[in-house]
CSV table of C-alpha atoms and ligand atoms in Angstrom, one decimal:
chain,number,residue,atom,x,y,z
A,1,UNK,CA,194.4,105.3,132.4
A,2,UNK,CA,196.6,105.4,134.2
A,3,UNK,CA,198.1,107.8,131.4
A,4,UNK,CA,195.0,110.3,130.3
A,5,UNK,CA,196.4,114.2,130.8
A,6,UNK,CA,194.6,115.1,134.1
A,7,UNK,CA,195.7,118.6,134.3
A,8,UNK,CA,193.3,121.2,131.9
A,9,UNK,CA,196.1,123.8,131.0
A,10,UNK,CA,199.2,121.7,130.5
A,11,UNK,CA,200.0,122.5,126.7
A,12,UNK,CA,202.9,122.8,126.4
A,13,UNK,CA,204.9,124.8,124.4
A,14,UNK,CA,206.7,123.9,121.1
A,15,UNK,CA,209.2,126.1,122.3
A,16,UNK,CA,212.6,125.0,120.2
A,17,UNK,CA,215.7,126.9,119.4
A,18,UNK,CA,216.8,123.9,117.0
A,19,UNK,CA,214.7,124.0,114.0
A,20,UNK,CA,216.3,121.1,112.1
A,21,UNK,CA,216.0,118.8,115.3
A,22,UNK,CA,213.1,119.3,116.0
A,23,UNK,CA,212.0,118.4,111.9
A,24,UNK,CA,214.3,115.3,112.0
A,25,UNK,CA,212.8,114.4,114.9
A,26,UNK,CA,209.6,114.7,114.2
A,27,UNK,CA,210.1,112.5,111.6
A,28,UNK,CA,211.3,110.0,113.5
A,29,UNK,CA,208.6,110.1,115.8
A,30,UNK,CA,206.3,109.8,112.7
A,31,UNK,CA,208.4,106.8,111.0
A,32,UNK,CA,207.4,104.7,114.3
A,33,UNK,CA,211.0,104.6,115.8
A,34,UNK,CA,211.6,104.5,119.8
A,35,UNK,CA,213.4,107.6,121.1
A,36,UNK,CA,215.8,106.6,123.6
A,37,UNK,CA,216.7,108.5,126.5
A,38,UNK,CA,220.4,110.3,125.4
A,39,UNK,CA,218.7,110.6,122.2
A,40,UNK,CA,217.8,114.5,121.3
A,41,UNK,CA,214.4,115.2,121.8
A,42,UNK,CA,212.5,118.4,122.6
A,43,UNK,CA,211.2,119.8,126.1
A,44,UNK,CA,208.0,119.3,125.8
A,45,UNK,CA,208.2,116.0,124.5
A,46,UNK,CA,210.3,115.2,127.5
A,47,UNK,CA,207.8,117.2,130.3
A,48,UNK,CA,205.0,115.1,128.8
A,49,UNK,CA,206.7,112.1,129.1
A,50,UNK,CA,207.4,112.7,132.9
A,51,UNK,CA,204.4,113.8,133.6
A,52,UNK,CA,202.6,111.2,132.0
A,53,UNK,CA,204.9,108.8,133.5
A,54,UNK,CA,205.4,109.7,136.9
A,55,UNK,CA,201.3,109.8,137.4
A,56,UNK,CA,201.5,105.9,135.5
A,57,UNK,CA,203.3,104.5,137.7
A,58,UNK,CA,202.0,106.5,141.0
A,59,UNK,CA,197.8,104.9,140.3
A,60,UNK,CA,200.2,101.8,140.2
A,61,UNK,CA,201.4,102.6,143.8
A,62,UNK,CA,198.2,104.2,145.5
A,63,UNK,CA,196.3,101.7,142.8
A,64,UNK,CA,197.4,98.9,145.7
A,65,UNK,CA,195.6,100.5,148.1
A,66,UNK,CA,192.1,100.0,147.8
A,67,UNK,CA,192.8,96.1,146.5
A,68,UNK,CA,195.2,95.9,150.5
A,69,UNK,CA,192.0,97.0,151.7
A,70,UNK,CA,190.6,93.5,150.8
A,71,UNK,CA,193.8,91.1,151.8
A,72,UNK,CA,193.0,90.6,154.8
A,73,UNK,CA,188.9,89.5,154.8
A,74,UNK,CA,189.4,87.6,151.3
A,75,UNK,CA,187.2,84.8,151.3
A,76,UNK,CA,189.0,81.9,150.8
A,77,UNK,CA,193.2,81.5,151.0
A,78,UNK,CA,192.5,80.6,147.3
A,79,UNK,CA,192.1,84.1,146.6
A,80,UNK,CA,193.7,85.2,148.9
A,81,UNK,CA,197.1,83.9,147.8
A,82,UNK,CA,195.7,85.2,143.6
A,83,UNK,CA,195.1,89.0,145.5
A,84,UNK,CA,198.4,89.4,146.8
A,85,UNK,CA,200.0,88.0,144.3
A,86,UNK,CA,198.0,91.0,142.0
A,87,UNK,CA,198.9,93.7,144.5
A,88,UNK,CA,202.9,92.6,144.1
A,89,UNK,CA,202.2,92.7,140.4
A,90,UNK,CA,201.4,96.3,140.8
A,91,UNK,CA,203.8,96.9,143.0
A,92,UNK,CA,205.8,96.3,140.3
A,93,UNK,CA,204.3,97.8,137.4
A,94,UNK,CA,204.9,101.3,139.5
A,95,UNK,CA,208.6,100.0,140.0
A,96,UNK,CA,209.1,99.4,136.3
A,97,UNK,CA,207.6,103.3,134.8
A,98,UNK,CA,209.6,104.7,138.1
A,99,UNK,CA,212.4,103.5,136.3
A,100,UNK,CA,211.3,105.0,133.5
A,101,UNK,CA,210.5,108.2,134.6
A,102,UNK,CA,214.5,108.0,135.1
A,103,UNK,CA,215.7,107.9,132.7
A,104,UNK,CA,214.2,111.3,131.0
A,105,UNK,CA,216.4,112.8,134.4
A,106,UNK,CA,213.6,112.8,137.1
A,107,UNK,CA,215.0,110.9,140.2
A,108,UNK,CA,212.8,108.5,141.7
A,109,UNK,CA,212.8,110.1,145.1
A,110,UNK,CA,211.5,113.4,142.7
A,111,UNK,CA,208.9,111.7,141.5
A,112,UNK,CA,208.0,110.1,144.9
A,113,UNK,CA,208.4,113.4,147.1
A,114,UNK,CA,206.2,114.9,144.6
A,115,UNK,CA,203.7,111.8,145.5
A,116,UNK,CA,203.7,112.5,149.4
A,117,UNK,CA,203.2,116.4,149.3
A,118,UNK,CA,199.6,116.0,147.5
A,119,UNK,CA,201.5,117.8,144.2
A,120,UNK,CA,201.4,115.0,141.6
A,121,UNK,CA,198.1,113.3,140.0
A,122,UNK,CA,197.5,109.5,139.8
A,123,UNK,CA,194.3,108.3,138.7
A,124,UNK,CA,191.0,109.1,139.9
A,125,UNK,CA,189.7,105.2,139.8
A,126,UNK,CA,191.4,104.9,143.6
A,127,UNK,CA,190.1,107.5,145.5
A,128,UNK,CA,186.7,105.5,145.2
A,129,UNK,CA,186.3,103.3,149.2
A,130,UNK,CA,186.5,100.0,148.5
A,131,UNK,CA,182.8,98.4,150.3
A,132,UNK,CA,182.5,94.7,150.0
A,133,UNK,CA,184.3,91.4,148.7
A,134,UNK,CA,182.1,92.2,145.0
A,135,UNK,CA,184.4,95.2,144.2
A,136,UNK,CA,187.9,93.3,144.6
A,137,UNK,CA,186.4,91.2,141.8
A,138,UNK,CA,184.6,94.3,140.3
A,139,UNK,CA,187.7,96.3,140.0
A,140,UNK,CA,189.8,93.5,138.1
A,141,UNK,CA,187.0,93.4,135.9
A,142,UNK,CA,186.2,96.7,134.6
A,143,UNK,CA,190.0,98.9,136.0
A,144,UNK,CA,192.5,96.4,135.4
A,145,UNK,CA,190.1,95.9,132.2
A,146,UNK,CA,190.2,99.5,131.5
A,147,UNK,CA,193.8,100.0,132.1
A,148,UNK,CA,194.6,96.8,129.3
A,149,UNK,CA,192.9,98.4,127.0
A,150,UNK,CA,194.5,101.3,127.3
A,151,UNK,CA,198.5,100.3,127.6
A,152,UNK,CA,198.4,97.2,124.6
A,153,UNK,CA,199.0,100.6,122.3
A,154,UNK,CA,201.1,101.8,124.7
A,155,UNK,CA,203.6,99.3,123.5
A,156,UNK,CA,204.1,101.1,120.4
A,157,UNK,CA,204.3,104.1,121.9
A,158,UNK,CA,207.6,106.3,121.0
A,159,UNK,CA,209.8,106.8,123.6
A,160,UNK,CA,211.9,103.1,124.2
A,161,UNK,CA,212.2,103.0,128.3
A,162,UNK,CA,208.1,103.3,128.1
A,163,UNK,CA,207.1,101.0,125.6
A,164,UNK,CA,209.5,98.5,127.2
A,165,UNK,CA,207.4,98.6,130.4
A,166,UNK,CA,204.7,98.9,128.9
A,167,UNK,CA,205.7,95.5,127.2
A,168,UNK,CA,206.5,94.1,130.6
A,169,UNK,CA,203.1,95.5,132.6
A,170,UNK,CA,200.6,94.0,129.9
A,171,UNK,CA,201.9,90.3,130.1
A,172,UNK,CA,200.8,90.2,134.0
A,173,UNK,CA,197.7,92.8,133.7
A,174,UNK,CA,195.7,90.5,131.7
A,175,UNK,CA,195.8,87.6,134.9
A,176,UNK,CA,194.7,90.6,136.7
A,177,UNK,CA,191.9,90.7,134.8
A,178,UNK,CA,190.5,87.2,134.5
A,179,UNK,CA,191.0,87.4,138.3
A,180,UNK,CA,188.4,89.7,138.8
A,181,UNK,CA,185.7,88.3,136.4
A,182,UNK,CA,185.9,84.6,137.6
A,183,UNK,CA,185.7,86.5,141.4
A,184,UNK,CA,182.1,88.2,139.5
A,185,UNK,CA,181.5,85.3,138.4
A,186,UNK,CA,181.4,83.3,141.4
A,187,UNK,CA,179.0,85.5,143.0
A,188,UNK,CA,176.6,86.3,139.8
A,189,UNK,CA,176.2,81.9,140.4
A,190,UNK,CA,176.1,82.4,144.5
A,191,UNK,CA,173.2,83.5,146.9
A,192,UNK,CA,170.9,86.3,145.4
A,193,UNK,CA,172.4,88.4,148.4
A,194,UNK,CA,176.1,87.5,146.9
A,195,UNK,CA,174.2,88.6,143.9
A,196,UNK,CA,172.8,91.7,144.8
A,197,UNK,CA,176.7,92.4,145.7
A,198,UNK,CA,178.2,92.0,142.6
A,199,UNK,CA,175.1,94.3,141.1
A,200,UNK,CA,175.4,96.7,143.0
A,201,UNK,CA,179.9,97.3,143.1
A,202,UNK,CA,179.0,97.6,139.4
A,203,UNK,CA,176.7,100.0,139.7
A,204,UNK,CA,178.9,102.1,141.6
A,205,UNK,CA,182.4,101.3,139.7
A,206,UNK,CA,180.9,101.8,136.1
A,207,UNK,CA,180.9,105.2,135.6
A,208,UNK,CA,184.3,106.0,137.9
A,209,UNK,CA,185.9,103.2,135.1
A,210,UNK,CA,184.1,104.6,132.2
A,211,UNK,CA,186.0,107.8,133.8
A,212,UNK,CA,189.4,106.2,133.2
A,213,UNK,CA,189.2,107.6,129.7
A,214,UNK,CA,189.7,110.8,130.8
A,215,UNK,CA,187.7,113.6,129.4
A,216,UNK,CA,186.1,113.8,126.1
A,217,UNK,CA,188.4,114.4,123.3
A,218,UNK,CA,186.6,118.3,123.6
A,219,UNK,CA,187.5,118.5,126.4
A,220,UNK,CA,191.1,117.6,126.0
A,221,UNK,CA,193.1,119.7,124.5
A,222,UNK,CA,196.4,118.1,124.3
A,223,UNK,CA,195.3,114.8,122.6
A,224,UNK,CA,196.6,115.8,119.2
A,225,UNK,CA,199.9,117.1,120.3
A,226,UNK,CA,200.1,113.1,121.7
A,227,UNK,CA,199.0,111.9,118.8
A,228,UNK,CA,201.4,113.1,116.5
A,229,UNK,CA,204.2,112.5,118.9
A,230,UNK,CA,203.5,108.5,119.4
A,231,UNK,CA,203.0,109.1,123.6
A,232,UNK,CA,198.8,108.4,123.6
A,233,UNK,CA,198.2,105.7,120.7
A,234,UNK,CA,193.9,106.5,121.0
A,235,UNK,CA,191.4,109.1,122.0
A,236,UNK,CA,189.6,109.3,124.7
A,237,UNK,CA,186.3,108.6,123.0
A,238,UNK,CA,187.8,106.0,120.7
A,239,UNK,CA,188.9,104.0,123.9
A,240,UNK,CA,185.9,104.6,125.6
A,241,UNK,CA,183.4,103.8,123.0
A,242,UNK,CA,185.9,100.0,122.6
A,243,UNK,CA,185.3,99.6,126.8
A,244,UNK,CA,182.0,99.8,126.9
A,245,UNK,CA,181.7,97.3,123.4
A,246,UNK,CA,183.8,94.6,124.7
A,247,UNK,CA,182.3,95.1,128.3
A,248,UNK,CA,178.5,94.5,127.6
A,249,UNK,CA,178.2,91.5,126.5
A,250,UNK,CA,180.4,90.9,130.1
A,251,UNK,CA,177.8,92.0,131.9
A,252,UNK,CA,175.1,90.3,130.5
A,253,UNK,CA,176.5,86.9,130.1
A,254,UNK,CA,176.6,86.9,134.1
A,255,UNK,CA,173.4,88.4,134.0
A,256,UNK,CA,174.6,92.2,135.6
A,257,UNK,CA,172.7,95.0,133.8
A,258,UNK,CA,174.9,98.2,133.3
A,259,UNK,CA,173.5,101.8,134.8
A,260,UNK,CA,173.2,103.4,132.1
A,261,UNK,CA,169.4,103.4,131.2
A,262,UNK,CA,171.1,105.0,128.0
A,263,UNK,CA,172.7,102.1,127.0
A,264,UNK,CA,171.4,100.8,123.7
A,265,UNK,CA,173.4,98.8,120.3
A,266,UNK,CA,173.7,101.0,117.4
A,267,UNK,CA,173.6,99.0,113.6
A,268,UNK,CA,174.8,101.7,112.7
A,269,UNK,CA,178.2,102.0,114.3
A,270,UNK,CA,178.3,98.6,115.2
A,271,UNK,CA,178.8,99.4,118.3
A,272,UNK,CA,176.1,100.8,122.1
A,273,UNK,CA,175.5,104.6,122.6
A,274,UNK,CA,175.7,105.0,126.3
A,275,UNK,CA,175.9,108.4,128.6
A,276,UNK,CA,178.0,110.5,130.3
A,277,UNK,CA,179.8,109.8,133.1
A,278,UNK,CA,179.0,113.3,135.8
A,279,UNK,CA,182.8,115.3,134.4
A,280,UNK,CA,182.1,118.3,137.0
A,281,UNK,CA,182.4,114.7,140.1
A,282,UNK,CA,185.2,113.4,137.4
A,283,UNK,CA,186.7,117.2,137.5
A,284,UNK,CA,186.8,117.4,141.3
A,285,UNK,CA,188.2,113.6,141.9
A,286,UNK,CA,191.2,115.2,139.7
A,287,UNK,CA,192.1,117.9,142.2
A,288,UNK,CA,192.0,115.8,145.2
A,289,UNK,CA,187.4,115.9,146.2
A,290,UNK,CA,187.6,111.4,145.5
A,291,UNK,CA,185.6,109.9,148.6
A,292,UNK,CA,189.2,108.9,150.5
A,293,UNK,CA,191.9,110.7,148.5
A,294,UNK,CA,192.6,111.7,151.9
A,295,UNK,CA,193.0,108.6,153.2
A,296,UNK,CA,195.6,107.8,149.8
A,297,UNK,CA,197.4,109.9,150.8
A,298,UNK,CA,197.4,109.6,154.1
A,299,UNK,CA,198.4,106.0,153.8
A,300,UNK,CA,201.4,106.6,151.3
A,301,UNK,CA,202.8,109.1,153.2
A,302,UNK,CA,202.8,106.3,156.0
A,303,UNK,CA,204.5,103.9,155.4
A,304,UNK,CA,207.1,106.6,153.5
A,305,UNK,CA,208.1,107.3,157.3
A,306,UNK,CA,207.4,104.4,158.7
A,307,UNK,CA,210.4,102.7,156.6
A,308,UNK,CA,212.8,105.8,157.0
A,309,UNK,CA,214.4,103.2,159.5
A,310,UNK,CA,214.7,100.3,157.4
A,311,UNK,CA,215.9,102.7,154.5
A,312,UNK,CA,218.5,104.0,156.9
A,313,UNK,CA,219.4,101.7,157.8
A,314,UNK,CA,220.4,99.6,154.5
A,315,UNK,CA,222.5,102.4,153.0
A,316,UNK,CA,223.8,102.4,156.1
A,317,UNK,CA,224.8,98.8,156.6
A,318,UNK,CA,225.8,99.3,152.6
A,319,UNK,CA,228.0,102.2,153.9
A,320,UNK,CA,230.0,100.1,156.4
A,321,UNK,CA,230.5,96.8,154.1
A,322,UNK,CA,232.1,98.8,151.3
A,323,UNK,CA,235.0,100.2,154.1
A,324,UNK,CA,235.5,97.5,155.6
A,325,UNK,CA,235.9,96.0,152.0
A,326,UNK,CA,238.3,99.6,151.5
A,327,UNK,CA,240.2,98.4,153.8
B,1,UNK,CA,222.7,109.8,159.2
B,2,UNK,CA,222.0,109.9,155.5
B,3,UNK,CA,218.0,110.4,155.8
B,4,UNK,CA,216.7,110.7,152.3
B,5,UNK,CA,219.6,109.1,150.5
B,6,UNK,CA,218.6,108.2,147.5
B,7,UNK,CA,219.3,104.3,147.2
B,8,UNK,CA,222.2,103.7,143.7
B,9,UNK,CA,220.8,102.6,140.6
B,10,UNK,CA,221.4,98.7,139.3
B,11,UNK,CA,220.4,97.6,135.5
B,12,UNK,CA,219.6,94.1,135.8
B,13,UNK,CA,219.8,91.3,133.4
B,14,UNK,CA,218.8,87.6,133.2
B,15,UNK,CA,219.4,84.4,132.1
B,16,UNK,CA,216.2,83.4,130.3
B,17,UNK,CA,217.0,79.8,130.2
B,18,UNK,CA,220.3,77.4,130.5
B,19,UNK,CA,222.6,77.8,127.0
B,20,UNK,CA,221.3,81.9,126.7
B,21,UNK,CA,223.2,85.0,127.5
B,22,UNK,CA,222.2,87.0,130.3
B,23,UNK,CA,220.2,90.0,128.8
B,24,UNK,CA,219.1,93.4,130.5
B,25,UNK,CA,215.9,93.5,131.3
B,26,UNK,CA,214.9,97.2,133.2
B,27,UNK,CA,216.8,98.8,136.6
B,28,UNK,CA,216.4,98.6,140.0
B,29,UNK,CA,217.2,101.0,143.2
B,30,UNK,CA,218.9,99.4,146.2
B,31,UNK,CA,221.5,100.0,148.6
B,32,UNK,CA,224.2,97.0,147.3
B,33,UNK,CA,224.9,94.2,145.4
B,34,UNK,CA,223.2,91.8,147.5
B,35,UNK,CA,220.0,93.9,147.7
B,36,UNK,CA,219.8,94.5,144.0
B,37,UNK,CA,219.7,91.0,143.2
B,38,UNK,CA,217.1,89.9,146.1
B,39,UNK,CA,214.7,92.9,144.9
B,40,UNK,CA,215.6,91.7,140.9
B,41,UNK,CA,214.3,88.8,141.9
B,42,UNK,CA,210.6,90.4,143.1
B,43,UNK,CA,210.7,92.6,140.2
B,44,UNK,CA,211.8,91.3,137.6
B,45,UNK,CA,211.2,86.8,138.1
B,46,UNK,CA,208.1,86.3,139.7
B,47,UNK,CA,206.5,84.0,136.7
B,48,UNK,CA,209.9,82.3,136.1
B,49,UNK,CA,211.5,84.3,134.0
B,50,UNK,CA,214.6,83.3,135.2
B,51,UNK,CA,217.3,81.0,136.1
B,52,UNK,CA,220.0,83.4,137.0
B,53,UNK,CA,220.7,87.3,137.6
B,54,UNK,CA,223.9,89.4,137.0
B,55,UNK,CA,223.3,93.3,138.8
B,56,UNK,CA,225.1,95.6,138.0
B,57,UNK,CA,226.2,99.5,139.3
B,58,UNK,CA,223.9,101.9,136.4
B,59,UNK,CA,227.2,104.1,137.4
B,60,UNK,CA,229.6,101.3,136.3
B,61,UNK,CA,228.5,101.4,131.9
B,62,UNK,CA,229.8,103.2,129.6
B,63,UNK,CA,227.4,104.1,126.6
B,64,UNK,CA,228.5,104.9,123.1
B,65,UNK,CA,226.9,108.4,122.4
B,66,UNK,CA,224.1,108.6,119.8
B,67,UNK,CA,225.4,111.3,118.0
B,68,UNK,CA,228.8,109.0,117.0
B,69,UNK,CA,226.2,106.6,115.7
B,70,UNK,CA,226.9,107.3,112.1
B,71,UNK,CA,230.5,107.2,112.3
B,72,UNK,CA,230.7,104.1,114.1
B,73,UNK,CA,228.0,102.0,112.6
B,74,UNK,CA,227.5,103.2,109.5
B,75,UNK,CA,231.3,102.1,107.5
B,76,UNK,CA,230.1,98.4,108.4
B,77,UNK,CA,227.5,99.3,105.9
B,78,UNK,CA,230.0,99.6,102.5
B,79,UNK,CA,232.1,95.8,103.6
B,80,UNK,CA,229.7,93.6,101.3
B,81,UNK,CA,232.0,91.5,101.7
B,82,UNK,CA,232.1,91.0,105.0
B,83,UNK,CA,228.9,88.9,104.2
B,84,UNK,CA,229.2,85.1,103.2
B,85,UNK,CA,226.1,86.2,100.6
B,86,UNK,CA,228.8,88.6,98.8
B,87,UNK,CA,230.5,85.0,97.3
B,88,UNK,CA,229.3,83.3,94.2
B,89,UNK,CA,229.8,79.7,94.2
B,90,UNK,CA,228.3,78.0,91.7
B,91,UNK,CA,225.6,75.1,92.6
B,92,UNK,CA,227.5,71.9,91.8
B,93,UNK,CA,229.8,72.9,94.4
B,94,UNK,CA,228.3,71.1,98.2
B,95,UNK,CA,229.0,72.2,101.8
B,96,UNK,CA,230.5,75.3,101.3
C,401,FE2,FE1,199.4,97.8,136.6
C,402,FE2,FE1,196.6,95.4,137.1
């Protein structure tokens, strides 16, 4: 989740001049109907969606950087081809999502400009460094795993273009998680050094992965409104619990230990009890203090600036051809 | 040179296999039609999702107004005689 609310004081006040239209809108959403771009919608719904979808899109794009870091150093041709395909998928996810957000009346260039200027947010997870090859497997397993958990219910989110983007994304996402787990599994079946590398990666990525689900429900003031509008379909804590419950057995199966001394099975609730991530760290990373946040922004800005001549040339070429056709 | 001018938006249609119609799958930005086809190939058909692509400038599409939906589509509801099930034919009449 890349869709979790990262702003603390954004509760959009639902001011609406048209109570009747608002009531009709809410009834449609409550009946699980899809809202389409040209349908009437409350301003706050539009604003929340633009923020959520663009934030999700930025996360897909910035999310290519930690993995791109290892494409040239993948340990085999097989792993390299897989990683390339995955990173290419993430670029596609970013594009599907920018397009969905654009249907709400914000251009892609505006969204890109906001990201490059450091005004837009993206998932905190991508502000952590990928130090070893084991990080790449761990990201596929945990980060894409957490993303899937959040995105599957969003296939039924109330805004049509967003829901359709989610359907495409979910279809592609499961390979991401499986290739990651397979890579970690290979390390765990290798030398003691390789296994230690896998454990070290899990130790570093576990807590940031749990943070991906966003702050605890009681510190997430906008959840209720978003659930009512079907922009969000489960609470942060519910998804986090689900993630822990499915991931712990996956770690155990390959002999890895979840780095949480508070973790234990709770028969009564039929799920694990577990410790809380460091929420101060989370909010600091949200504010831009992530270990490699500056590097990420520098890389995105460099890519945009270095690509300027290509964009300009493409436009010039298209214009010249259009002129020729007109002549 | 028009720096930072945004590429126009294109709607993408994919024929998933021979014999089927092209179906809308999404949109993308491209400087011209040729680039739009190339990008559509990369963005929408990485896993054999199609055998043919159409790209159409989004600006060229005229859509019906959702506000007119009642007026446009509802009248069909009271014309049930447009459906074969409206007509009763005895059971012993075959092939009809
Ligand atoms: Fe993705
Ligand atoms: Fe992914």
